[in-house]
PDB file of C-alpha atoms in Angstrom:
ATOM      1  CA  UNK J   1       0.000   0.000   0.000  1.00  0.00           C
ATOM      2  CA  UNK J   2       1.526   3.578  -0.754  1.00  0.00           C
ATOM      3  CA  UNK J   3       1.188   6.768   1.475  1.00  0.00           C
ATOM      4  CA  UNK J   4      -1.936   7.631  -0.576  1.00  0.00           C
ATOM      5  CA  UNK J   5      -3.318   4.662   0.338  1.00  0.00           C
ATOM      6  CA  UNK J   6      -2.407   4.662   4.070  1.00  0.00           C
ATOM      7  CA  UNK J   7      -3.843   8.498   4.184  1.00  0.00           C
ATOM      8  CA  UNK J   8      -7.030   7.540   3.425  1.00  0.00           C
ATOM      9  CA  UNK J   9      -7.015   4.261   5.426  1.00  0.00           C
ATOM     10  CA  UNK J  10      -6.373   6.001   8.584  1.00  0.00           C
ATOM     11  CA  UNK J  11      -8.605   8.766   7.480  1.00  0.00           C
ATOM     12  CA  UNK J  12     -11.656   6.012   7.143  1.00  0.00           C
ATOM     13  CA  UNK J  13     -10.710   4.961  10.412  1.00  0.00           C
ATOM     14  CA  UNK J  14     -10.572   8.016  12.026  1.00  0.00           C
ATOM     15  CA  UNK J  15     -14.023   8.971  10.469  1.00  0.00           C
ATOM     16  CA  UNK J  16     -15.552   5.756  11.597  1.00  0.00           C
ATOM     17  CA  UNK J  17     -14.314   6.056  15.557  1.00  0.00           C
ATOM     18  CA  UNK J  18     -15.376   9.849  15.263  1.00  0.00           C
ATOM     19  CA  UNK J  19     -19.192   8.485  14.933  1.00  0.00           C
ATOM     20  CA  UNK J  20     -18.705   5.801  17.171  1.00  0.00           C
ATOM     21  CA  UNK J  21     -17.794   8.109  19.754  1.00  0.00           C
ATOM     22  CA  UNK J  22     -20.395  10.607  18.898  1.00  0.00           C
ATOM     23  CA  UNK J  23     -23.032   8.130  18.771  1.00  0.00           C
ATOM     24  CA  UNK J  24     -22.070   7.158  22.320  1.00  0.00           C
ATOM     25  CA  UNK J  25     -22.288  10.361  23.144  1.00  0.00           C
ATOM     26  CA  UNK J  26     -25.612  11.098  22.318  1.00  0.00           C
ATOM     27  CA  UNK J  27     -26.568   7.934  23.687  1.00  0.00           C
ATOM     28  CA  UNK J  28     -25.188   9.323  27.650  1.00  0.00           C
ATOM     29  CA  UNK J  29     -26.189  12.691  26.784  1.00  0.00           C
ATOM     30  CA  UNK J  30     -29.852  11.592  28.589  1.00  0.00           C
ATOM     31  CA  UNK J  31     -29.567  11.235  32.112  1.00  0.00           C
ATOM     32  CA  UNK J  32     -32.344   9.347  34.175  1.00  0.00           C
ATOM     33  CA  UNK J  33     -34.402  12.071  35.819  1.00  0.00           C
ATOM     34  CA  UNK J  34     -36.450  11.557  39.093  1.00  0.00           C
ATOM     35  CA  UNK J  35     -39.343  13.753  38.969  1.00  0.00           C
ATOM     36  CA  UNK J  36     -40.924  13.821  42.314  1.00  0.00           C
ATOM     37  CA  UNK J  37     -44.576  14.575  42.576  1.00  0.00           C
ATOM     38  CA  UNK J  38     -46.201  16.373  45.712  1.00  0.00           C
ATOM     39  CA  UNK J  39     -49.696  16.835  46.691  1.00  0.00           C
ATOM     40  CA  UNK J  40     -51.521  18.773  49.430  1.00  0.00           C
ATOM     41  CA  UNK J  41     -54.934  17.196  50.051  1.00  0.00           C
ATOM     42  CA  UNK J  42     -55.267  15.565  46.399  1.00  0.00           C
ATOM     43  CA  UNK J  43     -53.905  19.343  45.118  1.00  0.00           C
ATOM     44  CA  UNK J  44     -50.780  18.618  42.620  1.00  0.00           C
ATOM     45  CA  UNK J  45     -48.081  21.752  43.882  1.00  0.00           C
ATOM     46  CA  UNK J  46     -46.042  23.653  41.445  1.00  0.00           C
ATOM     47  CA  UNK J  47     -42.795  24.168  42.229  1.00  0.00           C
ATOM     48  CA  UNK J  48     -39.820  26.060  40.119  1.00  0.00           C
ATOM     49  CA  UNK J  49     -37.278  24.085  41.552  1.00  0.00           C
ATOM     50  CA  UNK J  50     -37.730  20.154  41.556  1.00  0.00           C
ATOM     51  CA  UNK J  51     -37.571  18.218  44.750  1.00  0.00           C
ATOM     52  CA  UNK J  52     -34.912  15.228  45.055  1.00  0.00           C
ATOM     53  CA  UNK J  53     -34.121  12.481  46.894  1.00  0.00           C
ATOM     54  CA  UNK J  54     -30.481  12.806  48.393  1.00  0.00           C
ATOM     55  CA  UNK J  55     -29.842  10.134  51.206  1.00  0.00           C
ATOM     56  CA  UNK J  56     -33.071   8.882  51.550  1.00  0.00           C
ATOM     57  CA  UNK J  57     -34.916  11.878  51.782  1.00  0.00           C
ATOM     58  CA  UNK J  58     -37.204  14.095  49.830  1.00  0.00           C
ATOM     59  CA  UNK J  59     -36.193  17.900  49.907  1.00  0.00           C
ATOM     60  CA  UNK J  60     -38.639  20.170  48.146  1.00  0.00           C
ATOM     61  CA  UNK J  61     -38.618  24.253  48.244  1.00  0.00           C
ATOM     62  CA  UNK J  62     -39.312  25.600  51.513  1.00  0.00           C
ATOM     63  CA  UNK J  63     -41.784  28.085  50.195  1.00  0.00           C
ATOM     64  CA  UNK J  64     -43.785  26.197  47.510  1.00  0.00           C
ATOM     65  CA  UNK J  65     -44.761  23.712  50.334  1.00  0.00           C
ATOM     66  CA  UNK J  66     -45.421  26.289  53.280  1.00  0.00           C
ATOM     67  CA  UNK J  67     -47.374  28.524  51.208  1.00  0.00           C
ATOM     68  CA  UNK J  68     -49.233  25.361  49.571  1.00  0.00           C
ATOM     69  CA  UNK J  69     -50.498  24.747  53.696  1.00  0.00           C
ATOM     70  CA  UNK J  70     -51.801  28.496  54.148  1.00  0.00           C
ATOM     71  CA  UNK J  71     -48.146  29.538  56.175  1.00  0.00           C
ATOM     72  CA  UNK J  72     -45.964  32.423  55.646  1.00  0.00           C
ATOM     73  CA  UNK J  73     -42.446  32.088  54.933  1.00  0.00           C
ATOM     74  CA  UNK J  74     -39.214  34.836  55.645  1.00  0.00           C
ATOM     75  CA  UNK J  75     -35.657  34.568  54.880  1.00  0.00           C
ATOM     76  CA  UNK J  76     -32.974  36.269  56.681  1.00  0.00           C
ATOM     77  CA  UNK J  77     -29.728  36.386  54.337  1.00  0.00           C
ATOM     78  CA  UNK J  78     -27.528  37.541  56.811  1.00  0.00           C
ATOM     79  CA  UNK J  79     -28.036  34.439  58.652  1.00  0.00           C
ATOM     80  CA  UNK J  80     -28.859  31.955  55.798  1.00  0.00           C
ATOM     81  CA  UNK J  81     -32.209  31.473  58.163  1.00  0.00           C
ATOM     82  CA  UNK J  82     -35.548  30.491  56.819  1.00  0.00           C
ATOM     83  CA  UNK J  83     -38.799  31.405  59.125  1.00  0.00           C
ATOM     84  CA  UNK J  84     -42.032  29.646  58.402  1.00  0.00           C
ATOM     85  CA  UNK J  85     -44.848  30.651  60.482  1.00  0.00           C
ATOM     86  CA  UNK J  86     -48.560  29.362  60.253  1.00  0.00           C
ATOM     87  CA  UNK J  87     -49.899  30.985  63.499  1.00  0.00           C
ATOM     88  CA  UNK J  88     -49.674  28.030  65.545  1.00  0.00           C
ATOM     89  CA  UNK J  89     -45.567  27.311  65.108  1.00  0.00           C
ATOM     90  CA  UNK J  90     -42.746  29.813  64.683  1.00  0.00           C
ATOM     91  CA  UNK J  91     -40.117  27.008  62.985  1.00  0.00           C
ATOM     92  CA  UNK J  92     -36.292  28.455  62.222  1.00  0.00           C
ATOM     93  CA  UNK J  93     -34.503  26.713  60.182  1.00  0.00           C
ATOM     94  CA  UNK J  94     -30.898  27.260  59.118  1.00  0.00           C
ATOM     95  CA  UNK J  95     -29.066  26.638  55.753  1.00  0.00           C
ATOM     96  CA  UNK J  96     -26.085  24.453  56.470  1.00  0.00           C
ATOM     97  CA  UNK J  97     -27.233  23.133  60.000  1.00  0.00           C
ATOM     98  CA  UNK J  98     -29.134  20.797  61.583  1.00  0.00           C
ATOM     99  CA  UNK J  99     -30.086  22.632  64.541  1.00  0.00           C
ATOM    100  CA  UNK J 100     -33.552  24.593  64.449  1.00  0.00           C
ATOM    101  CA  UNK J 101     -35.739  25.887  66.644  1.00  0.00           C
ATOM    102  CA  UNK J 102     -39.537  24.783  67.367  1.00  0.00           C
ATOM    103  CA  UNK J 103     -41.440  27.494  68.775  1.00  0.00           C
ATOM    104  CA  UNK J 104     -38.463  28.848  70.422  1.00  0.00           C
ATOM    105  CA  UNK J 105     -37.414  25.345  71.755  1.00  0.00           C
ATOM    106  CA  UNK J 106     -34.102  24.099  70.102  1.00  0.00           C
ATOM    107  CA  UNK J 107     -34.199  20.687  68.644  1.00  0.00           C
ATOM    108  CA  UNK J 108     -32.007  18.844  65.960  1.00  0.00           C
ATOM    109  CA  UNK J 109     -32.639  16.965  62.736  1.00  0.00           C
ATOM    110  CA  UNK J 110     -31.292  14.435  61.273  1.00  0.00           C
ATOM    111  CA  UNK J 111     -30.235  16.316  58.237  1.00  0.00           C
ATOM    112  CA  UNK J 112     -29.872  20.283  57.040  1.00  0.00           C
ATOM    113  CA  UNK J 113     -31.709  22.560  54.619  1.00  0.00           C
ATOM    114  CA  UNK J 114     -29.414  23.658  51.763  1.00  0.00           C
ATOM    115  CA  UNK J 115     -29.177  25.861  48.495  1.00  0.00           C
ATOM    116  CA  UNK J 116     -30.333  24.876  45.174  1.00  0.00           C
ATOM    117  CA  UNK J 117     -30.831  27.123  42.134  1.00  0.00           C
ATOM    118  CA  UNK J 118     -31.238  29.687  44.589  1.00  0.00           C
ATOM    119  CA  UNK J 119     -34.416  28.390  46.550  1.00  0.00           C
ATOM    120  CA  UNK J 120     -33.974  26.930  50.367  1.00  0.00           C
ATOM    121  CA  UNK J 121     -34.255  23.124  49.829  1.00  0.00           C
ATOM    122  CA  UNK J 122     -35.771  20.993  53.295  1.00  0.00           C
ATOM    123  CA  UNK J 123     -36.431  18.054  54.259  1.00  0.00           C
ATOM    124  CA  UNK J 124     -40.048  17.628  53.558  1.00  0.00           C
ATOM    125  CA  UNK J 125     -41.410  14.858  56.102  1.00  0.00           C
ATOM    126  CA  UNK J 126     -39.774  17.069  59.060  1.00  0.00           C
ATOM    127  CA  UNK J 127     -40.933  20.240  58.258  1.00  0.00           C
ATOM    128  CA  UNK J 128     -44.852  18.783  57.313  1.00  0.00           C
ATOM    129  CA  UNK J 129     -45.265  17.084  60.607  1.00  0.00           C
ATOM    130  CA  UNK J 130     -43.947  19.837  62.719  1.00  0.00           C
ATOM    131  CA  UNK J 131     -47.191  21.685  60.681  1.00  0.00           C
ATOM    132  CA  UNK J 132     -49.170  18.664  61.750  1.00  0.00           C
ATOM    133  CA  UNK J 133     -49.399  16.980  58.628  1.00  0.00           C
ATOM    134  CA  UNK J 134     -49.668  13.594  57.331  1.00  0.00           C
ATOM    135  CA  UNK J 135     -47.167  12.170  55.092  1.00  0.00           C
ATOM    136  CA  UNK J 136     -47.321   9.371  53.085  1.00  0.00           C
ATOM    137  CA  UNK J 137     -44.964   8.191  50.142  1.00  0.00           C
ATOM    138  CA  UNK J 138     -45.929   6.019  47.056  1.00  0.00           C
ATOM    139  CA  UNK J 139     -42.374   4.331  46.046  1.00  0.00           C
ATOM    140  CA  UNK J 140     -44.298   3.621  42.888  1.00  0.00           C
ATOM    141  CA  UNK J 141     -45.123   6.553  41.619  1.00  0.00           C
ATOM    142  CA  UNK J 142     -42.831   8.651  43.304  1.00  0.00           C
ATOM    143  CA  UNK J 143     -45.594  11.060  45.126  1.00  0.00           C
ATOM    144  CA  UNK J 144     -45.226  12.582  48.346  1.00  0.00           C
ATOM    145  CA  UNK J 145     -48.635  13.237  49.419  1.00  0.00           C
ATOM    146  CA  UNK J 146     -49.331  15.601  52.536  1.00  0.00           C
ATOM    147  CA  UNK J 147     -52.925  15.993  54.194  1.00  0.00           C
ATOM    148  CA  UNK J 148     -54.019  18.454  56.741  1.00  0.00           C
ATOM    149  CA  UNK J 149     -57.929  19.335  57.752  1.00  0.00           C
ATOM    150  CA  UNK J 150     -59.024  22.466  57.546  1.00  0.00           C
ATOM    151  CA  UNK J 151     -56.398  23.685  54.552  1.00  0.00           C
ATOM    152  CA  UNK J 152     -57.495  24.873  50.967  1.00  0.00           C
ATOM    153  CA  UNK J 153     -54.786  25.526  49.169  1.00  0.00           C
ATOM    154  CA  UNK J 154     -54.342  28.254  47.075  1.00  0.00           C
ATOM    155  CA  UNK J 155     -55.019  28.241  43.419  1.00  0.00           C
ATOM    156  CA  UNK J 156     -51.992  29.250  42.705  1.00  0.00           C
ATOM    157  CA  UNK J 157     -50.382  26.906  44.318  1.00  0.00           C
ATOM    158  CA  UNK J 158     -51.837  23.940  42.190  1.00  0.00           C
ATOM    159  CA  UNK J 159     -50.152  22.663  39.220  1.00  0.00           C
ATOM    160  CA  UNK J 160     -52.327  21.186  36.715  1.00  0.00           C
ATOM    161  CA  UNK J 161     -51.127  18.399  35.424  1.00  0.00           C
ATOM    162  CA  UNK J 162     -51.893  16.928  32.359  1.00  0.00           C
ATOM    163  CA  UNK J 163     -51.172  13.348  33.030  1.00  0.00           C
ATOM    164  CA  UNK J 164     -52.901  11.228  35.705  1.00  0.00           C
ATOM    165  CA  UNK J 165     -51.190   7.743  37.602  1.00  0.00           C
ATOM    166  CA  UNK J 166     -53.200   5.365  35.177  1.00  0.00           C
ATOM    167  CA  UNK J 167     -51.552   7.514  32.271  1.00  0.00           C
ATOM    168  CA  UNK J 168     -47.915   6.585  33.694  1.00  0.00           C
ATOM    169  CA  UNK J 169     -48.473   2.982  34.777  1.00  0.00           C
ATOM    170  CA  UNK J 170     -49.853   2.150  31.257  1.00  0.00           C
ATOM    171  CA  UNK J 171     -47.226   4.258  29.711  1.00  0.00           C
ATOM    172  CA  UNK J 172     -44.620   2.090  31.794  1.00  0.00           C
ATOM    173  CA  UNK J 173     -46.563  -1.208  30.700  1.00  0.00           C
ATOM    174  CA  UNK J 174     -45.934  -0.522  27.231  1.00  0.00           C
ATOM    175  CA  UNK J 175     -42.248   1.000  27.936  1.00  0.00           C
ATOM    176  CA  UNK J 176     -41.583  -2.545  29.773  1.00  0.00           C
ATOM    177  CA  UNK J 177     -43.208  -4.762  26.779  1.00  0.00           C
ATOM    178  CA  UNK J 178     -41.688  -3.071  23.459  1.00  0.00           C
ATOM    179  CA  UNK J 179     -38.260  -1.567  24.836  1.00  0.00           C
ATOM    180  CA  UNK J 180     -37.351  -4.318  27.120  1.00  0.00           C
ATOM    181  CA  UNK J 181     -33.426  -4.408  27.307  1.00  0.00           C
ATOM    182  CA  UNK J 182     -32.854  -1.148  25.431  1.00  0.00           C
ATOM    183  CA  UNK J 183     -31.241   1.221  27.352  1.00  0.00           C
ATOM    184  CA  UNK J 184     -32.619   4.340  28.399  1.00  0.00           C
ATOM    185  CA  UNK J 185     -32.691   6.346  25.357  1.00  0.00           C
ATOM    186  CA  UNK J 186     -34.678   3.907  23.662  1.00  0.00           C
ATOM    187  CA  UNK J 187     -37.112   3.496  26.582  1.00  0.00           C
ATOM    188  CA  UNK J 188     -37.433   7.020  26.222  1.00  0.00           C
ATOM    189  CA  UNK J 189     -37.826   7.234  22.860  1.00  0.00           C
ATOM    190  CA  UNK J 190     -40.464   4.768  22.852  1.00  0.00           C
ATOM    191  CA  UNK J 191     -42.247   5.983  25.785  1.00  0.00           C
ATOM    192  CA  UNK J 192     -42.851   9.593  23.360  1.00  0.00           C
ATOM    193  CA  UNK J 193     -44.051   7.482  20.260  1.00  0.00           C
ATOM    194  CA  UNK J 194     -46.772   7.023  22.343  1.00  0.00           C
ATOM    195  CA  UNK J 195     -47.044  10.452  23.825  1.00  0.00           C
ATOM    196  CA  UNK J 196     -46.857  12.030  20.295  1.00  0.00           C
ATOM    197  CA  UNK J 197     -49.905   9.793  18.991  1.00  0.00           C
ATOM    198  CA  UNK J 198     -51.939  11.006  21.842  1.00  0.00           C
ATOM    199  CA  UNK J 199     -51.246  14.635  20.696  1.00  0.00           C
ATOM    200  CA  UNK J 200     -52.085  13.531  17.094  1.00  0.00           C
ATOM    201  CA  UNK J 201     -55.631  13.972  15.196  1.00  0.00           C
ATOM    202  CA  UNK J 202     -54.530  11.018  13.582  1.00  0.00           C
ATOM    203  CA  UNK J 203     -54.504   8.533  16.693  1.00  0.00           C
ATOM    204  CA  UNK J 204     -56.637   8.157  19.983  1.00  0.00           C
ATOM    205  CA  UNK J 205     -56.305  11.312  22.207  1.00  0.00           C
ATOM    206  CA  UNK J 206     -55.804   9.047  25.742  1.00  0.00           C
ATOM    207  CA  UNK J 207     -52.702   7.011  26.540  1.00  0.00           C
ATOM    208  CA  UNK J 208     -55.142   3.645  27.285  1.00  0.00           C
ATOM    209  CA  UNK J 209     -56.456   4.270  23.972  1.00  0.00           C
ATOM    210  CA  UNK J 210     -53.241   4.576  21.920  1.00  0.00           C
ATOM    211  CA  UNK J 211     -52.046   1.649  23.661  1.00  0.00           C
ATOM    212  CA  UNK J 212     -55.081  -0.369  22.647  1.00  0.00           C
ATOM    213  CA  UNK J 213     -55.542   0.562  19.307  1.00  0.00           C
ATOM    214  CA  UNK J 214     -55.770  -2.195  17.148  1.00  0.00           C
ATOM    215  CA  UNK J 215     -53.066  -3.539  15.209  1.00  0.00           C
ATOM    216  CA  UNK J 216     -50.485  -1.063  17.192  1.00  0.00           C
ATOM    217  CA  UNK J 217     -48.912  -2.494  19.688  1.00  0.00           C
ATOM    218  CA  UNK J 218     -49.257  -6.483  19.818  1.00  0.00           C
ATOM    219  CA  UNK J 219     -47.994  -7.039  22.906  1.00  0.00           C
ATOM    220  CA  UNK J 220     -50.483  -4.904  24.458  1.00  0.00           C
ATOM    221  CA  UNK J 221     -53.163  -7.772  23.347  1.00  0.00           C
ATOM    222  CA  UNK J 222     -51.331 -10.927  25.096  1.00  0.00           C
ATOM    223  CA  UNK J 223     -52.190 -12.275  28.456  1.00  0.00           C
ATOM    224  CA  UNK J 224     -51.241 -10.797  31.445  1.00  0.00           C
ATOM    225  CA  UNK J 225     -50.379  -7.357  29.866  1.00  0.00           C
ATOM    226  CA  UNK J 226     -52.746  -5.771  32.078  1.00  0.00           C
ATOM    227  CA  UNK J 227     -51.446  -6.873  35.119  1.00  0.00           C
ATOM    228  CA  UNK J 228     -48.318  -6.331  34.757  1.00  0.00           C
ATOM    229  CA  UNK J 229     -45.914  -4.786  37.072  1.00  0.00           C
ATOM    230  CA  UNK J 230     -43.271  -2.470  35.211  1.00  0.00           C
ATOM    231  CA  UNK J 231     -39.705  -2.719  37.033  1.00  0.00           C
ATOM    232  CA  UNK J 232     -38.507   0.771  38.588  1.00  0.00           C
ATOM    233  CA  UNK J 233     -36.626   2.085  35.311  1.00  0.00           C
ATOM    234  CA  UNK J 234     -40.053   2.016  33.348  1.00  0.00           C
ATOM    235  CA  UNK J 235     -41.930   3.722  35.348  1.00  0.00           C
ATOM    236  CA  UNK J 236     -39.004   6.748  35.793  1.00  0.00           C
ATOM    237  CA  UNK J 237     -38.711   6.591  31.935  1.00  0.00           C
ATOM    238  CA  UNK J 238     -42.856   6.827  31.571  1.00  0.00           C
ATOM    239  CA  UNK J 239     -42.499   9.711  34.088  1.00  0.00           C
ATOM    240  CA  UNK J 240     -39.889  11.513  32.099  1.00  0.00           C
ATOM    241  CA  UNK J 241     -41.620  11.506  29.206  1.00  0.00           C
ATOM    242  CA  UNK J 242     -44.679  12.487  30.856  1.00  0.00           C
ATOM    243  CA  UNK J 243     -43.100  15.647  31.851  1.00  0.00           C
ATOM    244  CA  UNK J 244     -41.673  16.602  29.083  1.00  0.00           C
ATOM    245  CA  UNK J 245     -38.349  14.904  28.239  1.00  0.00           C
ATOM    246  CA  UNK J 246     -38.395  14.218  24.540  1.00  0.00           C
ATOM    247  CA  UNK J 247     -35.172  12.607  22.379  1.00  0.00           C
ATOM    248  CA  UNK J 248     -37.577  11.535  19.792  1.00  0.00           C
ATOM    249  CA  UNK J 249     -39.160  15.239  18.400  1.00  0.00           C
ATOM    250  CA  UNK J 250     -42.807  13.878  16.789  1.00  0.00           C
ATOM    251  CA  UNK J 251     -42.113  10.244  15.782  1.00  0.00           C
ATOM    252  CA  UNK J 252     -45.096   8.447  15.699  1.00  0.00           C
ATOM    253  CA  UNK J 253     -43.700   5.237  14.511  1.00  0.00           C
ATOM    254  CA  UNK J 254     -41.416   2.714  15.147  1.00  0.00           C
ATOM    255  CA  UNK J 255     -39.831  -0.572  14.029  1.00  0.00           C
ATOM    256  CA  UNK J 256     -36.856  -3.153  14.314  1.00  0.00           C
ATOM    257  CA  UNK J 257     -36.305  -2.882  10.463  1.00  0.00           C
ATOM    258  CA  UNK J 258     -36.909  -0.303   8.144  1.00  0.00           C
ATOM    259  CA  UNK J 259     -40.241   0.808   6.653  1.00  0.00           C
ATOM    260  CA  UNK J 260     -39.861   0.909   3.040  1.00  0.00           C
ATOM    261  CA  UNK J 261     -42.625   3.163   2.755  1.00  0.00           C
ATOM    262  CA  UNK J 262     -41.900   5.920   5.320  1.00  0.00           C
ATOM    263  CA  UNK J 263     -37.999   6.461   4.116  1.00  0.00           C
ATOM    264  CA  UNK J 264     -38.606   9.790   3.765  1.00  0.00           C
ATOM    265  CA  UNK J 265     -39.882  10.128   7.366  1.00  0.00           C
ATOM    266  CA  UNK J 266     -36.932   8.558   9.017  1.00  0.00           C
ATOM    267  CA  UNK J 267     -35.629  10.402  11.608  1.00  0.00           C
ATOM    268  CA  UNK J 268     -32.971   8.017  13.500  1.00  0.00           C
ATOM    269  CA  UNK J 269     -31.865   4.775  14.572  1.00  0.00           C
ATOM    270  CA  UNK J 270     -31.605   3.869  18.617  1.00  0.00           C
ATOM    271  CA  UNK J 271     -30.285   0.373  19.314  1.00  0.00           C
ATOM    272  CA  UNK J 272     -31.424  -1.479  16.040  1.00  0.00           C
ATOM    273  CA  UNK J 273     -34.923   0.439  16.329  1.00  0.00           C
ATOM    274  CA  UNK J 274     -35.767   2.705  13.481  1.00  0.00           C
ATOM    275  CA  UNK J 275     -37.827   5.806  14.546  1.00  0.00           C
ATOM    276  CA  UNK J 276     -40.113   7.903  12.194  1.00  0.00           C
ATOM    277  CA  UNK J 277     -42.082  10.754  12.192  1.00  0.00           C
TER     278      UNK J 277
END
């Protein structure tokens, strides 16, 4: 082989590990998101921040919760203190410590508030049942829900959300069924084939109903579909999807070889699965 030829033989092969490597990097580029529901008696909160888990417990923004169960909240900069006070408790909490005060009576929890994208992030079971609230946690679905009597929380405290808990376990059924051992992009993706039909004239407008429709999705039909119990990863993927992550733009199709007749709707390929819009 002569120079020319070894130029352009290392030049292939550079080319070729160049997409290799960007393919894998689009591939990692989606990171599993947790999105963490809360209620306040059946009321879905918004929040601008997103709670998270971090060593077994759920922080959420101070303010988005207090003000959700009719209490006022204060923040003192100079000493990184947050006050919430509902009339009936005077609670101090302080950024960076676990040592707060109860209605002027020091006590000390188990973990500390802290800073994230600029709202005061607590502990969310501590600070509801020093308000006298219930808390109860569904692993499955990843909702915190709260309950107090004699609360009504304020409109604009309520997110509307446009999904409901059937919409995200049959989401997850499906996810489990047609993307079982891809990895998470391609539960993803396949998770917002469905999504996108729903928002399509041309398909059922309900996520049961896209699901179902006949001739769709086969494995929707077979025994025991219904029943089933998607593992964890399914129903985080559903939930992402649900709330808006999207690696798929408007696909509403796709298939484990290539459809002849929708070439010119091809939009890409995740893990042997060709996606189309």
């Amino acid at each position: 082989m002569n120079n020319e030829g070894r130029c352009k033989a290392v030049l292939v092969m550079l080319i070729v590990l160049f997409v290799s490597f960007i393919g894998r990097l689009e591939v990692s580029a989606l990171a599993k998101q947790i999105f963490i529901t809360v209620k306040v008696n059946g009321n879905y909160i918004k929040m601008d921040t997103l709670p998270y888990i971090k060593d077994g417990r759920t922080f959420v923004s101070v303010r988005f919760i207090a003000e959700a169960l009719g209490a006022k909240v204060e923040w003192n900069d100079e000493k990184k203190k947050v006050v919430i006070n509902d009339d009936y408790n005077y609670i101090e909490l302080f950024v960076g410590s676990k040592d707060c005060y109860i209605n002027a009576v020091k006590q000390v929890m188990d973990t500390s508030p802290e800073i994230s994208n600029g709202r005061t992030m607590v502990p969310l079971r501590f600070v509801s049942e020093v308000l006298n609230c219930s808390v109860d946690w569904n692993q499955t679905t990843y909702t915190v829900s709260i309950n107090k009597e004699g609360i009504n929380v304020p409109e604009e405290c309520v997110y509307n959300r446009n999904y409901t808990d059937e919409d995200l376990m049959w989401l997850a059924r499906i996810v489990t069924v047609e993307a079982r051992g891809m990895s998470l992009e391609g539960k993803v993706a396949v998770a917002n084939v469905v999504l996108n039909r729903v928002k399509s004239p041309s398909f059922p407008n309900t996520v049961y109903d896209v699901i179902f429709q006949k001739g769709q999705f086969p494995p929707a039909h077979k025994s025991g579909f219904k029943e089933l119990v998607p593992p964890e990863e399914c129903i985080i993927v559903a939930k992402m999807a649900l709330e808006g992550v999207n690696n798929i733009g408007t696909c509403l199709y796709f298939n484990n070889r290539p459809f002849t007749s929708r070439s010119g709707s091809f939009y890409k390929k995740i893990e042997g699965e060709y996606f189309y819009n």
